[in-house]
Tab-separated table of C-alpha atoms in Angstrom:
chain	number	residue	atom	x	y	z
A	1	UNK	CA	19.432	37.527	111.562
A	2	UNK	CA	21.870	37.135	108.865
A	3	UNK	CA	21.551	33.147	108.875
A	4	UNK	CA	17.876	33.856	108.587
A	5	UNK	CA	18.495	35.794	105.299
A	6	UNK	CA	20.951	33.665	103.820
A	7	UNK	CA	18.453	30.600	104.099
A	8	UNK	CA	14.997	32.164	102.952
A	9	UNK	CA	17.847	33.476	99.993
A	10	UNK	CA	18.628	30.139	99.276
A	11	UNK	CA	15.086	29.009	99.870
A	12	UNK	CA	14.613	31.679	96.703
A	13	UNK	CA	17.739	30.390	94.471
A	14	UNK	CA	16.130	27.122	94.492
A	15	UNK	CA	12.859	27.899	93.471
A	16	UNK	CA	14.070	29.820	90.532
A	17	UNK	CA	16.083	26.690	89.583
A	18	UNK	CA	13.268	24.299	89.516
A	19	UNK	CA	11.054	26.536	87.616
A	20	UNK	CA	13.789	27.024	85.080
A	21	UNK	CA	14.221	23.216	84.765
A	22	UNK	CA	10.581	22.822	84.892
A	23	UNK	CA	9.961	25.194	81.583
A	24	UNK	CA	12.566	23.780	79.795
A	25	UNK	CA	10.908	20.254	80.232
A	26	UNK	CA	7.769	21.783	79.448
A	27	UNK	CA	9.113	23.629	76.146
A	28	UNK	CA	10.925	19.900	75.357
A	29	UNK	CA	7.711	18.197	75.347
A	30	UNK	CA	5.685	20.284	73.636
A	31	UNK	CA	8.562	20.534	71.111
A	32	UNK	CA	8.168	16.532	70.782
A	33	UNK	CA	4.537	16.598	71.051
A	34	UNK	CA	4.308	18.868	67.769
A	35	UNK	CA	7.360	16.926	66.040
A	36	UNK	CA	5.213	13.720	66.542
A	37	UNK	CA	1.924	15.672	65.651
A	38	UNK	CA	3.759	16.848	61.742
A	39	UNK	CA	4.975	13.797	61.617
A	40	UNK	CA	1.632	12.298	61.297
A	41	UNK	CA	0.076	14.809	59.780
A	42	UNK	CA	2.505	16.153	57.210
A	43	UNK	CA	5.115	13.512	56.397
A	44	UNK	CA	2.359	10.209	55.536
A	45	UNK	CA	4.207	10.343	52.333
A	46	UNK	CA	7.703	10.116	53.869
A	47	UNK	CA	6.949	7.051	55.970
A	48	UNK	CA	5.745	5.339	52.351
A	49	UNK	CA	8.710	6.171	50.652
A	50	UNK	CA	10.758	4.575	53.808
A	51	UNK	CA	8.694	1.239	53.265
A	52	UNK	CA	8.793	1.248	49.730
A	53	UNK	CA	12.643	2.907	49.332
A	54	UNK	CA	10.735	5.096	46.213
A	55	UNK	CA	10.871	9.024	46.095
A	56	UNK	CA	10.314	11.769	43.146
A	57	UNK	CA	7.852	12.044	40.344
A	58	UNK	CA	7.733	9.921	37.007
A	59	UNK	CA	5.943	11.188	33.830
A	60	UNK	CA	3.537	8.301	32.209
A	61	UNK	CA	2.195	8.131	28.776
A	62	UNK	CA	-0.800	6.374	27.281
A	63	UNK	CA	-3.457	6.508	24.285
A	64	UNK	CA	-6.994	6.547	24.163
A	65	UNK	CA	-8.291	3.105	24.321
A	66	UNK	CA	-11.763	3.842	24.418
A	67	UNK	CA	-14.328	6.796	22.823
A	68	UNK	CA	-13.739	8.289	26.731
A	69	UNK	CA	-17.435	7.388	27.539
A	70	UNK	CA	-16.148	4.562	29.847
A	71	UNK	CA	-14.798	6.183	32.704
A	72	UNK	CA	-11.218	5.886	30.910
A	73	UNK	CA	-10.001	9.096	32.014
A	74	UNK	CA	-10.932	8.371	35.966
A	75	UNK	CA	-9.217	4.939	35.545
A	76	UNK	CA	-6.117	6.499	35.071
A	77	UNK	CA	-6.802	8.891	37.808
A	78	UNK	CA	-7.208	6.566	40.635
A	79	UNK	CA	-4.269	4.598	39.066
A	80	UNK	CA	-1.936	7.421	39.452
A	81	UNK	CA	-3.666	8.418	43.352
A	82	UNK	CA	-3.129	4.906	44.541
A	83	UNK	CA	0.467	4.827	43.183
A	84	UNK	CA	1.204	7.768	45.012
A	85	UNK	CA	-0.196	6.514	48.188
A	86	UNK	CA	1.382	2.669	48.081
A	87	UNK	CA	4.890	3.877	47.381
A	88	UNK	CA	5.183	8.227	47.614
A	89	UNK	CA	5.763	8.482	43.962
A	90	UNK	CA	4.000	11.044	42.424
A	91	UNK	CA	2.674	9.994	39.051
A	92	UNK	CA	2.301	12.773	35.666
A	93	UNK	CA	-0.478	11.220	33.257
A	94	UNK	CA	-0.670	12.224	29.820
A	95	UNK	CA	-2.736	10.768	27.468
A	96	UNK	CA	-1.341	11.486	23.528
A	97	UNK	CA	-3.037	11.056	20.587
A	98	UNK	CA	-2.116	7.540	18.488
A	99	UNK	CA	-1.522	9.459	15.358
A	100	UNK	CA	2.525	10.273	14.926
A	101	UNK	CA	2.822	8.697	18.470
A	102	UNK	CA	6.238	7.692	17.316
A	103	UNK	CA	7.437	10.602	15.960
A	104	UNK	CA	6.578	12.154	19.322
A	105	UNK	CA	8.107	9.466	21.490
A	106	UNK	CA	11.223	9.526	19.535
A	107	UNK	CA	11.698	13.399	19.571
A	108	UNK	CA	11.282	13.456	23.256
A	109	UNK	CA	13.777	10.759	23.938
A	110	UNK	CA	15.967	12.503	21.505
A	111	UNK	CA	15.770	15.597	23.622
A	112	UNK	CA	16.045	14.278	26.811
A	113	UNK	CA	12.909	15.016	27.822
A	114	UNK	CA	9.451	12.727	27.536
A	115	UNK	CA	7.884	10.459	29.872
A	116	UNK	CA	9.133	7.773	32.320
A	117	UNK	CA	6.725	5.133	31.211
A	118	UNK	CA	5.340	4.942	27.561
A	119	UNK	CA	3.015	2.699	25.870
A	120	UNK	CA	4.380	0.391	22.862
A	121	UNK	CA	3.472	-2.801	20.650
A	122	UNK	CA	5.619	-5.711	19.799
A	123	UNK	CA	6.723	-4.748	16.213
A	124	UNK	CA	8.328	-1.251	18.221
A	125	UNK	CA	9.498	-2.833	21.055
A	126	UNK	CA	12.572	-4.100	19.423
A	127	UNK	CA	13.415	-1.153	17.355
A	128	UNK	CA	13.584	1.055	20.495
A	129	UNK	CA	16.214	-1.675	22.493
A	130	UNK	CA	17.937	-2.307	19.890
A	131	UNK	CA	18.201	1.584	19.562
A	132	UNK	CA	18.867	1.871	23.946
A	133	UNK	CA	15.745	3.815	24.150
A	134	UNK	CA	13.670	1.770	26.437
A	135	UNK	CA	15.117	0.413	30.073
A	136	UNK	CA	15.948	-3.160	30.712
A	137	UNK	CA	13.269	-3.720	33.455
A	138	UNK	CA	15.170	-7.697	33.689
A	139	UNK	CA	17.157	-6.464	37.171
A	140	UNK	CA	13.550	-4.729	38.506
A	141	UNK	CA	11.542	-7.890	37.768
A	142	UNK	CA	11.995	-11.506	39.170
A	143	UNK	CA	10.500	-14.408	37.263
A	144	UNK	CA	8.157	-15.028	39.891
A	145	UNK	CA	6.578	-11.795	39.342
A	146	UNK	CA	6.592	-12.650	35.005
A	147	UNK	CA	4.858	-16.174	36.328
A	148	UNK	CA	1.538	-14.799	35.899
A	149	UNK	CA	1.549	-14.107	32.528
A	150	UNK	CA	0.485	-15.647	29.582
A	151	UNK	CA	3.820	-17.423	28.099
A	152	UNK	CA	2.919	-15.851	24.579
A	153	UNK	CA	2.738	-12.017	26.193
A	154	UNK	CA	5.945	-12.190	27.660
A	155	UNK	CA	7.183	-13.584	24.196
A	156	UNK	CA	5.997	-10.272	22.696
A	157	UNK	CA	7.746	-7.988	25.955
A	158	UNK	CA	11.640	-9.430	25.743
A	159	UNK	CA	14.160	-9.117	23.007
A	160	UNK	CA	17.643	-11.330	23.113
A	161	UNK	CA	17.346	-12.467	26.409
A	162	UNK	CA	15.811	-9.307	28.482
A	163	UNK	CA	12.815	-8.054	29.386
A	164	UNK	CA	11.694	-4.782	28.169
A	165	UNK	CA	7.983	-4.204	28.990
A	166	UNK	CA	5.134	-5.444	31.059
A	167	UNK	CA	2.055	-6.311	28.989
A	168	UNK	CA	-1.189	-4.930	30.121
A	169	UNK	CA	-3.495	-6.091	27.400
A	170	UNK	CA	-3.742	-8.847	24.605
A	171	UNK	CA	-5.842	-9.894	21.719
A	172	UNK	CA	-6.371	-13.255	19.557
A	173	UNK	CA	-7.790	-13.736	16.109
A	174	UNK	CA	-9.766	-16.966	14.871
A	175	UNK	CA	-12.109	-17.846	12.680
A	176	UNK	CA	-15.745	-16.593	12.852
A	177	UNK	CA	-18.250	-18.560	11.005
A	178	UNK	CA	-21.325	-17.890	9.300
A	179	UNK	CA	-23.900	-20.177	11.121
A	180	UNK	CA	-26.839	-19.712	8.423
A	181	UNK	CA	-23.783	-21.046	5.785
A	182	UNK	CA	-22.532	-23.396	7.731
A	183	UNK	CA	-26.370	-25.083	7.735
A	184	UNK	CA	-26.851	-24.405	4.241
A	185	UNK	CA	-23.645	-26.698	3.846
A	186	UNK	CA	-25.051	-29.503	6.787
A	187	UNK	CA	-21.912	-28.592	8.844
A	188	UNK	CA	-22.313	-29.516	12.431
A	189	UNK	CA	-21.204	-26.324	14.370
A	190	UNK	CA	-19.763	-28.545	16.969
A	191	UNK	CA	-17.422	-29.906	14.616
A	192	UNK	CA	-15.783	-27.560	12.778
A	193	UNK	CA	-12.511	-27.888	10.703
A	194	UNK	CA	-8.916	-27.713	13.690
A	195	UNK	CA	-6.398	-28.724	10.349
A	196	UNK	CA	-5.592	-26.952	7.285
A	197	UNK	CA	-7.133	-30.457	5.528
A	198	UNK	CA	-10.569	-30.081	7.020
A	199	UNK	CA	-10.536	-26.557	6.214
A	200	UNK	CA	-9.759	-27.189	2.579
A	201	UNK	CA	-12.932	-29.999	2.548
A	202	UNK	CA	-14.724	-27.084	3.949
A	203	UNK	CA	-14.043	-24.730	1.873
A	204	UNK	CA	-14.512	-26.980	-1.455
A	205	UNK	CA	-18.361	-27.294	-0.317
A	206	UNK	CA	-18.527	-23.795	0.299
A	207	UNK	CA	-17.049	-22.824	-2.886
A	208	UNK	CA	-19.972	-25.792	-4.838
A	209	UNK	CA	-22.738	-23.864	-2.953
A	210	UNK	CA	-21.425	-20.012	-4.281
A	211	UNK	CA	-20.124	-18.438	-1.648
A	212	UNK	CA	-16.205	-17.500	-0.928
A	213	UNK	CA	-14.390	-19.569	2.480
A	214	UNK	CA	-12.673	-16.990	3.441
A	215	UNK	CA	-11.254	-13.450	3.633
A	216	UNK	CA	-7.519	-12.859	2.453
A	217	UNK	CA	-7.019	-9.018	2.650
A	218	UNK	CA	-3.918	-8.889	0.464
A	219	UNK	CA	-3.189	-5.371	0.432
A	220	UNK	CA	-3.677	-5.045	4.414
A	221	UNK	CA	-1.291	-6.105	7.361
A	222	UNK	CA	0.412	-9.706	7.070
A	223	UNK	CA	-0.300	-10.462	10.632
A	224	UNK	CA	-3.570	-11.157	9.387
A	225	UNK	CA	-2.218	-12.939	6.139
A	226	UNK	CA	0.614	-14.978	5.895
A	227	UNK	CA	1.606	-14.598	9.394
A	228	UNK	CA	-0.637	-16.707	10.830
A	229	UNK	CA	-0.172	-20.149	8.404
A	230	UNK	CA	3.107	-19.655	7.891
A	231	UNK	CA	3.553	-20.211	12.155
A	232	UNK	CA	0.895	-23.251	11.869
A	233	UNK	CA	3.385	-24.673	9.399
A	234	UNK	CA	5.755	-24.052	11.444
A	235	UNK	CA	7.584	-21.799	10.357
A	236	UNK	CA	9.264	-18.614	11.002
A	237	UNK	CA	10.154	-14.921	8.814
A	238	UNK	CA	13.925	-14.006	10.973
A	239	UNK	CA	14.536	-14.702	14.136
A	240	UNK	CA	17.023	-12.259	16.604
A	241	UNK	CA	19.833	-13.782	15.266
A	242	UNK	CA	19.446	-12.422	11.846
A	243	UNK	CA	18.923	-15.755	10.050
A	244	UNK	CA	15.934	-15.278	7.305
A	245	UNK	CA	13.704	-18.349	7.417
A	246	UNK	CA	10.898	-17.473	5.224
A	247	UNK	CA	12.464	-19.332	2.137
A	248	UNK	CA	12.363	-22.471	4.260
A	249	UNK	CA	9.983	-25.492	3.500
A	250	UNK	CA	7.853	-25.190	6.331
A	251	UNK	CA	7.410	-20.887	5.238
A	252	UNK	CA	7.031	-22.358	1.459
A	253	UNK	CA	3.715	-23.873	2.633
A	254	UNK	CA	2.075	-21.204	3.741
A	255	UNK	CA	2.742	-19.162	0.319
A	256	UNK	CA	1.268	-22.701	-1.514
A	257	UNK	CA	-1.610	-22.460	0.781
A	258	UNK	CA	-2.413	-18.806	0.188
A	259	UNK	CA	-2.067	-19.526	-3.910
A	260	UNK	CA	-4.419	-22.661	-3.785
A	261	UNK	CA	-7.153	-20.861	-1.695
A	262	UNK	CA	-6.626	-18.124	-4.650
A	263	UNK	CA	-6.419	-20.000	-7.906
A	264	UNK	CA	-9.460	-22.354	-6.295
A	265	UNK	CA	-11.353	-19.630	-5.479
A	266	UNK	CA	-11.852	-19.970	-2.283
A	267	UNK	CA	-11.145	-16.629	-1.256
A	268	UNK	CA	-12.526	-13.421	-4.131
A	269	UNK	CA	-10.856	-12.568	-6.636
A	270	UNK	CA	-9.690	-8.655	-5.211
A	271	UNK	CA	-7.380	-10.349	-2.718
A	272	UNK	CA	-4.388	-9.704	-4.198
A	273	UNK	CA	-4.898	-6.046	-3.176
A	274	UNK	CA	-8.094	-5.991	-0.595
A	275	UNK	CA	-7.919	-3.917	2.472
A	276	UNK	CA	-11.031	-6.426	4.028
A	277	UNK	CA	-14.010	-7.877	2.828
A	278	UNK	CA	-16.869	-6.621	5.286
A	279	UNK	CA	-19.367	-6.200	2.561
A	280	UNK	CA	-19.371	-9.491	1.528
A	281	UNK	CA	-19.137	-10.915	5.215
A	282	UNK	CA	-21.950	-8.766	6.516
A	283	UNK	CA	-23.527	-9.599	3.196
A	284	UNK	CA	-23.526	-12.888	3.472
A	285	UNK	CA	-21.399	-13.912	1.176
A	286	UNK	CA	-18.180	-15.370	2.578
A	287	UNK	CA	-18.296	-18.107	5.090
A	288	UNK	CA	-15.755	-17.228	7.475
A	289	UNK	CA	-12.737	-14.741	8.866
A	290	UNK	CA	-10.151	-14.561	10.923
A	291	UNK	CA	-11.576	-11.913	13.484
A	292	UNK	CA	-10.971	-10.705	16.927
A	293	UNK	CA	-12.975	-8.773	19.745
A	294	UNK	CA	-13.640	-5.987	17.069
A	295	UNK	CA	-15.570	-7.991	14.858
A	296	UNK	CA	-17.144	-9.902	17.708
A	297	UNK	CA	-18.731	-6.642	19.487
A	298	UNK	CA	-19.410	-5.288	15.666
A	299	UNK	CA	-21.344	-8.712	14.685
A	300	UNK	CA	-23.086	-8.377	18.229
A	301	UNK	CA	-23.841	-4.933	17.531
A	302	UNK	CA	-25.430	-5.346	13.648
A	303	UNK	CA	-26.653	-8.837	13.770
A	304	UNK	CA	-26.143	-9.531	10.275
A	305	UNK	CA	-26.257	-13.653	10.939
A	306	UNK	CA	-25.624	-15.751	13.680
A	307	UNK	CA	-22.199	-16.677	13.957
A	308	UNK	CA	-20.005	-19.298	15.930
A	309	UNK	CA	-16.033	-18.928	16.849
A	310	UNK	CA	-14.187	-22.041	16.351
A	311	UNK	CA	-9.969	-22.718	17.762
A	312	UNK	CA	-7.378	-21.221	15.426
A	313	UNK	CA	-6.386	-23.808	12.909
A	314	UNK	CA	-3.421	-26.355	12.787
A	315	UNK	CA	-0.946	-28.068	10.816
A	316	UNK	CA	2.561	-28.833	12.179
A	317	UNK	CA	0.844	-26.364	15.392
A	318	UNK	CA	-1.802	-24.853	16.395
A	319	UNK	CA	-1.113	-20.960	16.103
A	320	UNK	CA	-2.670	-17.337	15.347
A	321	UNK	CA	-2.138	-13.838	15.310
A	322	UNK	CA	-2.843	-11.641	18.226
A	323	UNK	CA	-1.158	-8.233	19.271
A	324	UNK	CA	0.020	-7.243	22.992
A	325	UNK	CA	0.161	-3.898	24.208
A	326	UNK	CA	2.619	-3.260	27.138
A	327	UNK	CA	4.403	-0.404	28.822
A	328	UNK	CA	8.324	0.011	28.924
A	329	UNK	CA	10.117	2.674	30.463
A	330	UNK	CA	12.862	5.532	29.210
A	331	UNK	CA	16.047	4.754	29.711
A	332	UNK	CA	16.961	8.398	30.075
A	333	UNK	CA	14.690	8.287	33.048
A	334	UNK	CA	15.635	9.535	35.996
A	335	UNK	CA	13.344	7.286	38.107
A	336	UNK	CA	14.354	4.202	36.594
A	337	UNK	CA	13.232	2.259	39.797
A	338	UNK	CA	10.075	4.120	40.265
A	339	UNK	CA	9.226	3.540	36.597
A	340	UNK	CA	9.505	-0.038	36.601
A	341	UNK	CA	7.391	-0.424	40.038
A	342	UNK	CA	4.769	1.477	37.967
A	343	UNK	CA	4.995	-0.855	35.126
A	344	UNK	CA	4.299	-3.991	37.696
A	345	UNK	CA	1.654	-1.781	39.505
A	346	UNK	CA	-0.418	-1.378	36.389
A	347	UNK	CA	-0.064	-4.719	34.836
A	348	UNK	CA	-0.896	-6.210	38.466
A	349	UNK	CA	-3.927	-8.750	38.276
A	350	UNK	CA	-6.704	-6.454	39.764
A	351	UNK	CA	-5.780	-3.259	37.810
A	352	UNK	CA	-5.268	-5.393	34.544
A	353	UNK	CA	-9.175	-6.191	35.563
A	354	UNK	CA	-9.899	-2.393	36.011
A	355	UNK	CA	-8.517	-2.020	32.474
A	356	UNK	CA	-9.522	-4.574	30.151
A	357	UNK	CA	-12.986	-4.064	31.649
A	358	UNK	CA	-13.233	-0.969	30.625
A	359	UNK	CA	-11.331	-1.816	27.033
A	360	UNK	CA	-12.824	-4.933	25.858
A	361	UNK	CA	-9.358	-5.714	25.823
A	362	UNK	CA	-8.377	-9.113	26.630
A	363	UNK	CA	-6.385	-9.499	29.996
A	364	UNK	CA	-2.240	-10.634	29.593
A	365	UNK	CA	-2.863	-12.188	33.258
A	366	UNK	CA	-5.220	-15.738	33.137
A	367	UNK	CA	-6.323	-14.825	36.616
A	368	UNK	CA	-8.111	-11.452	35.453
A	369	UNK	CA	-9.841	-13.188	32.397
A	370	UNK	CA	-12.520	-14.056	34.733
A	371	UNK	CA	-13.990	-10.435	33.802
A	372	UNK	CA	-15.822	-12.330	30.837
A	373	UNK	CA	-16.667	-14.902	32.473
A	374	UNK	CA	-20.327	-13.205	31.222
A	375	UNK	CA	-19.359	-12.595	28.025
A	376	UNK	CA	-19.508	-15.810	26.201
A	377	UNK	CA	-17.533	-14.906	22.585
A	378	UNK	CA	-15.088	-12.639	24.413
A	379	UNK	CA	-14.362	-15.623	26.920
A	380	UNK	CA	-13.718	-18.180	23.907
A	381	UNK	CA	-10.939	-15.487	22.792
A	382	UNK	CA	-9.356	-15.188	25.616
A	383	UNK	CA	-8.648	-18.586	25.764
A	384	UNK	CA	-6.968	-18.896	22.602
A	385	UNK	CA	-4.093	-16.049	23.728
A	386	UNK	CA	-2.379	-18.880	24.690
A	387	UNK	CA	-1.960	-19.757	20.803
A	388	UNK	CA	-1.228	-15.788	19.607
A	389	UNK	CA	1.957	-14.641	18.362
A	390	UNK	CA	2.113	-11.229	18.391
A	391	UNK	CA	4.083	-10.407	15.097
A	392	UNK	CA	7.522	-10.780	13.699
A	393	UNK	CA	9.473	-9.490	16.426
A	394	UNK	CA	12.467	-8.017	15.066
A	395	UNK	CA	13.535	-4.174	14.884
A	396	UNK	CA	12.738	-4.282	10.549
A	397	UNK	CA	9.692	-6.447	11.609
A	398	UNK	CA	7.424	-3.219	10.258
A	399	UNK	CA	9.674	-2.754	6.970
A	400	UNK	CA	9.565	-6.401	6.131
A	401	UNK	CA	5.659	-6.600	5.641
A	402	UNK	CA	5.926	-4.511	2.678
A	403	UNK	CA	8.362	-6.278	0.424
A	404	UNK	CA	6.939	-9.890	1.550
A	405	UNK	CA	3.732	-8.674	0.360
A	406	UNK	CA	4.538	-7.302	-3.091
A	407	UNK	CA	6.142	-10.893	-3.911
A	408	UNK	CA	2.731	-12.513	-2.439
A	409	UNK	CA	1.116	-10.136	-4.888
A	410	UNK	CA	2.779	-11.005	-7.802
A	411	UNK	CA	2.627	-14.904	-6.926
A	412	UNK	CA	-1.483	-14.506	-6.593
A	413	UNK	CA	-0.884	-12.386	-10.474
A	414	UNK	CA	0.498	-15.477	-11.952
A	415	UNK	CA	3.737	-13.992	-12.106
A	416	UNK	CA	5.921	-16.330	-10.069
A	417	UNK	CA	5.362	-19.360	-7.859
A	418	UNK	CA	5.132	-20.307	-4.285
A	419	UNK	CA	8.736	-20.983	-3.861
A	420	UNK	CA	9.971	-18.387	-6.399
A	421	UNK	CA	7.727	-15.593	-4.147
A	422	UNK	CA	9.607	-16.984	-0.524
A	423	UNK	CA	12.759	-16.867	-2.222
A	424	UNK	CA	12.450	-13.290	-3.437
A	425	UNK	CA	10.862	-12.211	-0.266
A	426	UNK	CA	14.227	-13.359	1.759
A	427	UNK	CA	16.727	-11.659	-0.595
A	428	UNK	CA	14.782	-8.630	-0.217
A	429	UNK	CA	15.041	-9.237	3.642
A	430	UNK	CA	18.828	-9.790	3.217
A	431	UNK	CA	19.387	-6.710	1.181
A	432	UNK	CA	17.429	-4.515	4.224
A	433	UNK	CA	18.847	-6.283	7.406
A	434	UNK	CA	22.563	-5.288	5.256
A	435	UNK	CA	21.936	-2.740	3.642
């Protein structure tokens, strides 16, 4: 009787043991079953940050390129949602007005605060690195990735030997014609002036018949001056290295150029101090200027004549003006990494399309100027970035203009020559880069 206990007890003990083990293997698989369901569900971002080795937030800054009736503002959006998604990064847009944009950048960075990314031109660029405001993106970027670019963008995004920003839009000036002058005159279209000689020819005729060659807006920037014939003569302002060219005889040109177009009268007589000359352009009065996408879409837009673009013009080389905007990142971020993967993201060839699409901006990557391949004038543009320098780049580049262009002023008074003017203009440079 007691054997017959013992064994339906044991039978018992048994039982209880298998449905203990059983629950607990239950309970451990529906613990893994709900670890593997969060982990799909709540952690998509984790498993991009593994892949992509990128975490945290980074703060971006940018202007208004547009009016904001261009989608603009949902451009940005989807930029800073597809980030996200690609590498886990969360991305803080702000867009800031362009009006003290420095002042603001500079307080932030002073306070430790501001964004991760910013937006800058060429003639700041400099000023901030030289200053150790901006990161040196050089370790984040391989030259493969910089291989896309047009050679004269990068140009505009390194300083002494490392590269600060990633260029996201460019422009390029050259001369727009007046094709109801240019018949008057018998020019073919077809074969308009490429040297500073033809030009001259041209502009002799043009003079004979009454109207002015071309516009020379004295008292306005010299990248659309001087800048652009002193480069085609080869010459230079400074370069990194501190050494002031513009007293050399290739600069000297340039000045003698800008005096004989003056005392010919070639170019009006208000030049010396002229912010532009749209009325007599649009009036019909002047036969050509150096212009850019602006003046294109405003010609387009008013119709005052039919016009033609011809090549930016050449003497020892064929050069122009044209400015590049690009983004560079804080270096008191605390994302540095994240930043700079931004700063390739953005500037990548199908967002650069996104962009300058919606800009009128002309693309910094060839492969995403084939958004005007519609847009006849805009196309021709493009295609002379290849020829744009984007400024003096130096960290006094912006404090230069200004005493260059009161010695240009007094040269086109009478008061001193060509040579006397470049002469004057580097001591002044001397006495700022020591001063």
């Amino acid at each position: 009787m007691s054997n017959t206990i013992f064994k339906k007890l044991g039978l018992l003990f048994l039982v209880l043991v298998l449905s203990v083990v059983m629950a607990a293997c239950s309970e451990d698989e529906t613990t893994t079953t709900d670890a593997n369901t969060n982990s799909d569900n709540g952690s998509a971002n984790t498993d991009t940050e593994e892949s992509s080795g990128l975490s945290g937030e980074i703060t971006v800054w940018a202007h208004p390129y547009t009016d904001g009736s261009t989608g603009e503002g949902d451009m940005w959006k989807t930029f800073a949602s597809d980030f996200e998604a690609e590498t886990g990064v969360k991305v803080n847009f702000e867009q800031i007005p362009w009006a003290n944009r420095d002042q603001k950048i500079l307080t932030a960075l002073a306070a430790g605060q501001g964004p991760d990314v910013f937006y800058v031109i060429p003639d700041q660029m400099p000023q901030y690195a030289e200053q150790q405001l901006i990161l040196d993106i050089s370790q984040y970027v391989t030259d493969e990735e910089l291989s896309g670019f047009v050679p004269t963008a990068i140009e505009a995004t390194s300083w002494k030997g490392k590269q600060y920003g990633m260029p996201i839009l460019q422009t390029a000036e050259s001369l727009i014609y007046n094709k109801n002058i240019l018949t008057e005159l018998g020019v073919d279209e077809n074969s308009l002036p490429t040297t500073w000689d033809e030009f001259k020819a041209l502009a002799e005729k043009a003079k004979a018949a009454g109207y002015y060659a071309f516009s020379y807006a004295g008292g306005g920037s010299l990248n659309n001056t001087l800048y652009p014939f002193l480069w085609q003569a080869g010459g230079n302002v400074i370069d990194e290295d501190n050494n002031i060219l513009i007293n050399k005889p290739e600069a000297v040109k340039s000045f003698e150029l800008i005096n004989e177009m003056y005392t010919k009268g070639w170019i009006p007589q208000d030049s010396i101090t002229a912010l532009d000359h749209d009325s007599l352009y649009f009036g019909g009065k002047l036969l050509a200027v150096n212009g850019s996408g602006i003046s294109v879409n405003r010609l387009l837009a008013e119709k005052p004549f039919d016009f033609v673009i011809a090549p930016p013009l050449k003497d020892a080389e064929q050069l122009t003006y044209g400015t590049v905007g690009m983004f560079v990142g804080s270096a008191i971020s605390k994302n540095p990494e994240a930043a700079a993967e931004f700063m390739k993201y953005v500037t990548n060839t199908d967002n650069q399309r996104t962009f300058n699409n919606i800009t009128q901006y002309i693309p910094t990557r060839d492969e995403a100027k084939d958004i005007f391949d519609s847009q006849q004038y805009m196309a021709q543009l493009a295609e002379y970035t290849q020829y744009a320098k984007p400024g003096i780049i130096h960290p006094e580049g912006r404090n230069i203009m200004p005493l260059v262009q009161a010695e240009i002023q007094a040269m086109l008074e009478g008061k001193q020559s060509p040579q006397e003017a470049a002469d004057k203009s580097a001591d002044a440079i001397d006495k700022l880069i020591n001063k």
